[in-house]
mmCIF file of C-alpha atoms in Angstrom:
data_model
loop_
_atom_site.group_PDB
_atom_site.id
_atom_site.type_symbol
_atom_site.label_atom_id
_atom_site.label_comp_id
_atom_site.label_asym_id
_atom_site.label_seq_id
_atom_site.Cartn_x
_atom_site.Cartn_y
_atom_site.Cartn_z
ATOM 1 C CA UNK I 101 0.000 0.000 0.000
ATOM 2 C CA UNK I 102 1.486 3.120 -1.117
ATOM 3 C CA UNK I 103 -0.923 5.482 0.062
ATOM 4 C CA UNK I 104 -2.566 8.278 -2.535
ATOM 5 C CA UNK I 105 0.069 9.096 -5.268
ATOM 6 C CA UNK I 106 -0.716 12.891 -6.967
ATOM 7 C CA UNK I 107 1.028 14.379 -9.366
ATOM 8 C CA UNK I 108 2.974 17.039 -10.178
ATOM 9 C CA UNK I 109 3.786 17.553 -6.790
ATOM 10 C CA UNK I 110 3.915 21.319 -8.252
ATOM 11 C CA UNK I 111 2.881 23.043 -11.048
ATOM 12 C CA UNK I 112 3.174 26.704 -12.572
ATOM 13 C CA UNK I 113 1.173 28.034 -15.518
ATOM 14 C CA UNK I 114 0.203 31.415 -17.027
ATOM 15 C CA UNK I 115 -3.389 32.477 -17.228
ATOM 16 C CA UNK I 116 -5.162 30.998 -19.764
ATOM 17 C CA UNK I 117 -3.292 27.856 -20.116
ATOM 18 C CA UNK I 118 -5.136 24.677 -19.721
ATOM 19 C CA UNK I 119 -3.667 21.991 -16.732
ATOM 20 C CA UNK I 120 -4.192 19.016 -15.929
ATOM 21 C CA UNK I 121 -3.955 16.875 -12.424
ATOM 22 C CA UNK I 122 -3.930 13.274 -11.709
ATOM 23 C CA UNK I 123 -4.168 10.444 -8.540
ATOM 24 C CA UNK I 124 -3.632 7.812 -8.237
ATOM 25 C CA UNK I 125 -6.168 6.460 -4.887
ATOM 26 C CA UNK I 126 -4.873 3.553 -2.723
ATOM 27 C CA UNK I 127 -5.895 0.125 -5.336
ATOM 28 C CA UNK I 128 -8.581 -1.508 -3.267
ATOM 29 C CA UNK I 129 -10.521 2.124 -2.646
ATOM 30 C CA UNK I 130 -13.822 2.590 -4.868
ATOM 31 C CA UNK I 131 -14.134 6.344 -3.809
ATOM 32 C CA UNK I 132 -11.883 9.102 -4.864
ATOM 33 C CA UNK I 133 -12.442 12.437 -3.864
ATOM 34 C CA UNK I 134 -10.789 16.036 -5.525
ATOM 35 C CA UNK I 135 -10.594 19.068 -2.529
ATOM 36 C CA UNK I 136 -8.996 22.255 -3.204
ATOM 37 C CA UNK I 137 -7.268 24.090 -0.364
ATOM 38 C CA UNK I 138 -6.040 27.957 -0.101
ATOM 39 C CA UNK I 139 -3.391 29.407 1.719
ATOM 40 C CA UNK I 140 -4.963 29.707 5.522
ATOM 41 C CA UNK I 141 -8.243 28.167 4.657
ATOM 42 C CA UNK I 142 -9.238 23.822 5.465
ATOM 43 C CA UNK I 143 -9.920 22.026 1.897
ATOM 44 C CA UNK I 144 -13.315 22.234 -0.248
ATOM 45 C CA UNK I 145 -14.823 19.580 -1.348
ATOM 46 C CA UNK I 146 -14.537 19.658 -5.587
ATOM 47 C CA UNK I 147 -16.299 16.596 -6.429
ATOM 48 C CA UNK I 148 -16.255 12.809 -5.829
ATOM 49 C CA UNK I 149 -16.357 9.715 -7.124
ATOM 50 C CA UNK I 150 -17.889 5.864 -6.985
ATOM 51 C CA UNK I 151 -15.672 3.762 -9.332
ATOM 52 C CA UNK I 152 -16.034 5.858 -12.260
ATOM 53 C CA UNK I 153 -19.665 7.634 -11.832
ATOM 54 C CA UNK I 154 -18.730 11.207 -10.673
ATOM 55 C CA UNK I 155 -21.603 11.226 -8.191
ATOM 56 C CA UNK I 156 -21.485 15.457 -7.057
ATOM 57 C CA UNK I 157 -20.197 18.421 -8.354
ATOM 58 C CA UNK I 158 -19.429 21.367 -5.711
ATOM 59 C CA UNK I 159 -21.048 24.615 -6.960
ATOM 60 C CA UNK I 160 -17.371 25.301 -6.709
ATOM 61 C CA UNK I 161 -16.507 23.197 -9.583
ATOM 62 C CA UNK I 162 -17.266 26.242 -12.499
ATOM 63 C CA UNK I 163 -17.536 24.804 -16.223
ATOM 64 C CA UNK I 164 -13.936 25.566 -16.873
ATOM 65 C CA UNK I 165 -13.263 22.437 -14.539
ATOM 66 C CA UNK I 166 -13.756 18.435 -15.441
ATOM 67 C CA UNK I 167 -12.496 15.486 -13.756
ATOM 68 C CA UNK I 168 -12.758 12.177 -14.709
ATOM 69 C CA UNK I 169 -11.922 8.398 -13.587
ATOM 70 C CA UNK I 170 -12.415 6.000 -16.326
ATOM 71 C CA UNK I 171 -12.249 2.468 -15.380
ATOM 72 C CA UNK I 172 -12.595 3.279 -11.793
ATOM 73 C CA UNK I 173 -8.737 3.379 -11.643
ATOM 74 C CA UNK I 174 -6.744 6.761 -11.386
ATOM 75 C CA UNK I 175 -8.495 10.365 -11.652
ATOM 76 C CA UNK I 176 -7.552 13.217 -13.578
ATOM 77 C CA UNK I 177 -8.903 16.814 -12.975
ATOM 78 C CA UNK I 178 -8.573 19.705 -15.572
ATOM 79 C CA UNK I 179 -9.001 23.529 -15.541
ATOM 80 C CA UNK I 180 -9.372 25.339 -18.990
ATOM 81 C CA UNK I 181 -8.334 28.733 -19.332
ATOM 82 C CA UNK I 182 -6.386 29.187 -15.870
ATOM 83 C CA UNK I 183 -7.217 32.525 -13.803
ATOM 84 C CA UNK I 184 -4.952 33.722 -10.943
ATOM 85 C CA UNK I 185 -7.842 32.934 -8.693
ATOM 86 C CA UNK I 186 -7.422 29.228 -9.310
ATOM 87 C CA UNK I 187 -4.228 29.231 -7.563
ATOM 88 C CA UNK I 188 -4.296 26.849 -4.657
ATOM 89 C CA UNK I 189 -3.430 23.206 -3.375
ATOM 90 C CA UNK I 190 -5.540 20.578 -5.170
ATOM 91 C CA UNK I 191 -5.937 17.446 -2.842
ATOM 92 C CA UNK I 192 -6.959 13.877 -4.054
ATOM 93 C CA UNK I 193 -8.487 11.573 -1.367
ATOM 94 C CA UNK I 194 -9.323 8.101 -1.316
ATOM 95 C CA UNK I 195 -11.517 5.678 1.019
ATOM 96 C CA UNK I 196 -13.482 2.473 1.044
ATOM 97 C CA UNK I 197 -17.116 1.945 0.066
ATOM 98 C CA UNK I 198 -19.940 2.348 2.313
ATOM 99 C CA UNK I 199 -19.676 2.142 6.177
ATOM 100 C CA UNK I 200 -15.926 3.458 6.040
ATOM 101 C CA UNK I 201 -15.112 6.742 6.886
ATOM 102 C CA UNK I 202 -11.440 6.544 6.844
ATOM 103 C CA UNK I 203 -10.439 8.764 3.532
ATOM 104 C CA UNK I 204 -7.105 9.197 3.212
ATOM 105 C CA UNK I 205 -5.340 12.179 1.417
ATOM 106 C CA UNK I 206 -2.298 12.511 -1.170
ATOM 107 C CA UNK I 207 0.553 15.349 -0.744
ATOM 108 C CA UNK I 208 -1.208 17.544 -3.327
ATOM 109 C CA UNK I 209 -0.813 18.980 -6.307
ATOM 110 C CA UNK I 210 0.586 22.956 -5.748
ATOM 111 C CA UNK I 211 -1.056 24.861 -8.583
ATOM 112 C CA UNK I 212 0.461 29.013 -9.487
ATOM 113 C CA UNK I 213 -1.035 30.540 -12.100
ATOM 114 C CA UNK I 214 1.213 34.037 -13.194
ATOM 115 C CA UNK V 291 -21.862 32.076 7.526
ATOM 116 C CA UNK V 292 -20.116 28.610 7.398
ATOM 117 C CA UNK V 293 -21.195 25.494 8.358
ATOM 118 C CA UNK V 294 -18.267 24.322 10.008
ATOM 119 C CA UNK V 295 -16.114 27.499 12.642
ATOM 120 C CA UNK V 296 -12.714 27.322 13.874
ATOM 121 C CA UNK V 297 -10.675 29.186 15.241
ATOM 122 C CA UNK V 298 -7.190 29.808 12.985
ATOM 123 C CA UNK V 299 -5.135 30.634 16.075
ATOM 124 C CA UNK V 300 -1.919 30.805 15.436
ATOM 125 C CA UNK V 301 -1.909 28.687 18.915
ATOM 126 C CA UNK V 302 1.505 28.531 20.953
ATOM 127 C CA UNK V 303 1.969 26.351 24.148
ATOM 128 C CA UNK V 304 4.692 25.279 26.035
ATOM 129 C CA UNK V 305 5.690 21.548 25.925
ATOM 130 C CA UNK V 306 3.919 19.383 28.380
ATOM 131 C CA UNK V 307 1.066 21.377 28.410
ATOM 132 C CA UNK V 308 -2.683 20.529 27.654
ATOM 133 C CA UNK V 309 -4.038 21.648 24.147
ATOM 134 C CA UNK V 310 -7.473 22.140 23.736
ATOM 135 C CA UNK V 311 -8.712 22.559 20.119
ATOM 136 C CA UNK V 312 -12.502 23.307 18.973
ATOM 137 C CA UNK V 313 -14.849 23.606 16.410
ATOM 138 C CA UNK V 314 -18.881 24.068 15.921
ATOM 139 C CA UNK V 315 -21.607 23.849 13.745
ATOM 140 C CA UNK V 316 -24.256 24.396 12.065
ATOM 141 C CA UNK V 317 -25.763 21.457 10.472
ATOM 142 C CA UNK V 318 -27.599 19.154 12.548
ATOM 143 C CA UNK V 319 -27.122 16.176 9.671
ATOM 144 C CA UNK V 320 -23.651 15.559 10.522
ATOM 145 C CA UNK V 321 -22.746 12.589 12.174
ATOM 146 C CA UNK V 322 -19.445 11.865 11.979
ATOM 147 C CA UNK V 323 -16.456 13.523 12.759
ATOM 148 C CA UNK V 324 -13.027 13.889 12.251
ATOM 149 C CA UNK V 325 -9.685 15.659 13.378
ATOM 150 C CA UNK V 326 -7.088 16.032 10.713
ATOM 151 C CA UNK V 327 -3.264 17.096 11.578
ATOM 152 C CA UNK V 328 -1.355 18.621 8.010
ATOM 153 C CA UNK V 329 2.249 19.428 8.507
ATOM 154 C CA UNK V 330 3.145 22.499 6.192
ATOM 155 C CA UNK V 331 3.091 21.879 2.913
ATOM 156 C CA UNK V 332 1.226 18.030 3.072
ATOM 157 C CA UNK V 333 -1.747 16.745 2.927
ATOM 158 C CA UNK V 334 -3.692 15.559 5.558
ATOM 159 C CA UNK V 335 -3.791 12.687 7.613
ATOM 160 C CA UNK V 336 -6.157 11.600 9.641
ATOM 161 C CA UNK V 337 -5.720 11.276 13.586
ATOM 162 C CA UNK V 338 -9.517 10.639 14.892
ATOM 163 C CA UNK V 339 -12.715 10.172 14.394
ATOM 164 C CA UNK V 340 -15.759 9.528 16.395
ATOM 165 C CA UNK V 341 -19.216 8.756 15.304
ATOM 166 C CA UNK V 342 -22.437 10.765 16.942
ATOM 167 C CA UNK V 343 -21.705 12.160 20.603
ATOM 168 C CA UNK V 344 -18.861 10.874 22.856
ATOM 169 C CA UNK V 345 -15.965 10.678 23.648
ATOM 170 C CA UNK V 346 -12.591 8.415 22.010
ATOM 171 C CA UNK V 347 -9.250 8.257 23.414
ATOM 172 C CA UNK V 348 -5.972 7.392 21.292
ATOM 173 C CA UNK V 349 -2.634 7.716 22.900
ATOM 174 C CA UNK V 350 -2.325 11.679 24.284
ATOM 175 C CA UNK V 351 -5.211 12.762 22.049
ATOM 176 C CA UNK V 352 -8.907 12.574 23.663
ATOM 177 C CA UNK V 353 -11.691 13.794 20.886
ATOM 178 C CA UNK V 354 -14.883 14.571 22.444
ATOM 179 C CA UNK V 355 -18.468 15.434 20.550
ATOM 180 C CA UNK V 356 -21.446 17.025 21.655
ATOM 181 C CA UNK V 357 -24.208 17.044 19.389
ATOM 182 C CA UNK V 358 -26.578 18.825 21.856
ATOM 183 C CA UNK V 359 -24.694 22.174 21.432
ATOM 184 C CA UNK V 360 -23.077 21.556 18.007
ATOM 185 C CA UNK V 361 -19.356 21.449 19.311
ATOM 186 C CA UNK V 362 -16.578 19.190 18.915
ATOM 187 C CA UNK V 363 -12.976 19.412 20.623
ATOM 188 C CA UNK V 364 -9.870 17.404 20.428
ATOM 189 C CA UNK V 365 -7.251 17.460 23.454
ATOM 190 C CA UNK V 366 -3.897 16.850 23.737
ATOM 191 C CA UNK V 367 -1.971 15.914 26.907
ATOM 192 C CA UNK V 368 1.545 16.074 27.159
ATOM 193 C CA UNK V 369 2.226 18.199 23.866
ATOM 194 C CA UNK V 370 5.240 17.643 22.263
ATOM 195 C CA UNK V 371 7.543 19.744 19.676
ATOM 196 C CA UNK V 372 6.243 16.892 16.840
ATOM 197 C CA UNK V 373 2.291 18.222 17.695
ATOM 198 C CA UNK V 374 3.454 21.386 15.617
ATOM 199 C CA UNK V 375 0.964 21.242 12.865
ATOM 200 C CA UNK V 376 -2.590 22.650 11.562
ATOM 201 C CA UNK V 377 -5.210 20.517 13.152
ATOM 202 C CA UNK V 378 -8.386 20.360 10.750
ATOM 203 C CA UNK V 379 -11.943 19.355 12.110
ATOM 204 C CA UNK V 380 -13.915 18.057 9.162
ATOM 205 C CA UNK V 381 -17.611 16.472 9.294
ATOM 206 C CA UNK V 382 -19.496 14.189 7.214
ATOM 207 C CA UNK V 383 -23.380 12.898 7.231
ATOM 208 C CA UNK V 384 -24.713 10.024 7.689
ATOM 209 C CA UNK V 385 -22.490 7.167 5.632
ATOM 210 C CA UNK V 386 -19.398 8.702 6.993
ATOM 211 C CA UNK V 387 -17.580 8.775 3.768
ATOM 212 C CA UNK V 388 -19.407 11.395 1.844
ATOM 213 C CA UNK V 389 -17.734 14.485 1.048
ATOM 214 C CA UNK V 390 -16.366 15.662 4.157
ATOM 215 C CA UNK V 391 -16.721 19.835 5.149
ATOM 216 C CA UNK V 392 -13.661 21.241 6.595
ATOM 217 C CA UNK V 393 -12.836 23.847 9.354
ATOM 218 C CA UNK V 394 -10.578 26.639 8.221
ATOM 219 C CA UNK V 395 -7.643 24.647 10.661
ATOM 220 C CA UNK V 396 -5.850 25.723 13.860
ATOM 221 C CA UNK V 397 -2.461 26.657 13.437
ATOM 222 C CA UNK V 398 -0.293 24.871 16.826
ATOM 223 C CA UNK V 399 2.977 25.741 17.789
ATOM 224 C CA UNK V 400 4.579 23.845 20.888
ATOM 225 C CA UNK V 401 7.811 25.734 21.917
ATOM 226 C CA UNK V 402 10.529 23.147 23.042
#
């Protein structure tokens, strides 16, 4: 068990460049769960997912935003058209199915948009 | 006004010394919850949780919930220099692995 693997650990783009995130959840784990964090502030919940039905969307998550997680395996979460205000920690979290409340988190992906 | 409230700190004890951290609510469908420690620059990992009211003791850390008044609280006896962290309260409803909402995180310092 290698716990949640994210990566890049760190990544800088200009404004208006598209990115793109992925994690990798602990194997056995069918949920997988995307959580952005700013400087000073606890995470937000993004969005999560059962195997690979994405099964909510934070109001959070604006249209310039998709994640996915075909197969059920790894995730991947993209912004289009970066703004500075998208700059933040993005946090991957994984956990057993029903009745288990232990979710565990990866190191993060460290987004800067210049 | 948010759901979950914490209080950022920054906290500073000395070593040895009791910590008490809190947190309240607002939303009465929460049942589970959890205390989080994230070292600077890390994710978070999780240290306790308790379902409903009550109290659970691990090692020096005692979490306690009240459900009555909406408030939570995590305590930490004999504090050590390695307790240096942001400690995170974060609830979920009722199958306890649901998206979980975050407190903005208490910022601890425990000088040597």
């Amino acid at each position: 068990d290698t716990g949640v693997s994210q990566n890049p650990r760190h990544k800088i783009t200009k404004r208006g460049q598209n990115v793109t995130f992925r994690c990798d959840p602990i194997s056995e784990h069918n949920r997988l769960y995307w959580y952005r964090q700013t400087l000073g502030q606890g995470p937000e919940f993004l969005t999560y997912f059962q195997n690979e039905a994405q099964l909510e969307k934070s109001r959070l998550l604006s249209d310039r935003f998709s994640a996915e997680r075909p197969k059920g395996s790894f995730s991947t979460l993209e912004i289009q058209r970066t703004e500075q205000g998208d700059s933040a920690m993005y946090l991957c979290a994984s956990s057993r199915d029903r009745g288990y409340t232990e979710a565990f988190f990866g190191q993060g992906t460290r987004l800067t948009v210049v | 006004q948010k759901e979950v409230e914490q209080d950022p700190g920054p906290l500073s004890v000395p070593e040895g010394a009791i910590v008490s951290l809190n947190c309240t609510y607002s939303n009465s469908a929460f049942q589970y919850f959890m205390w989080y420690r994230q070292y600077s620059r890390k994710g978070p990992e999780l240290l306790m949780y308790t379902y409903s009211s009550g109290n659970k003791e691990d090692g020096r850390f005692t979490a306690q919930v009240d459900k009555s008044s909406k408030y939570i609280s995590l305590f930490i006896r004999d504090s050590q220099p390695s307790d240096s962290a942001t400690y995170l309260c974060a609830m979920s409803g009722l199958e306890g692995n649901e998206k979980l909402t975050f407190g903005t995180g208490t910022r601890l310092t425990i000088i040597p």
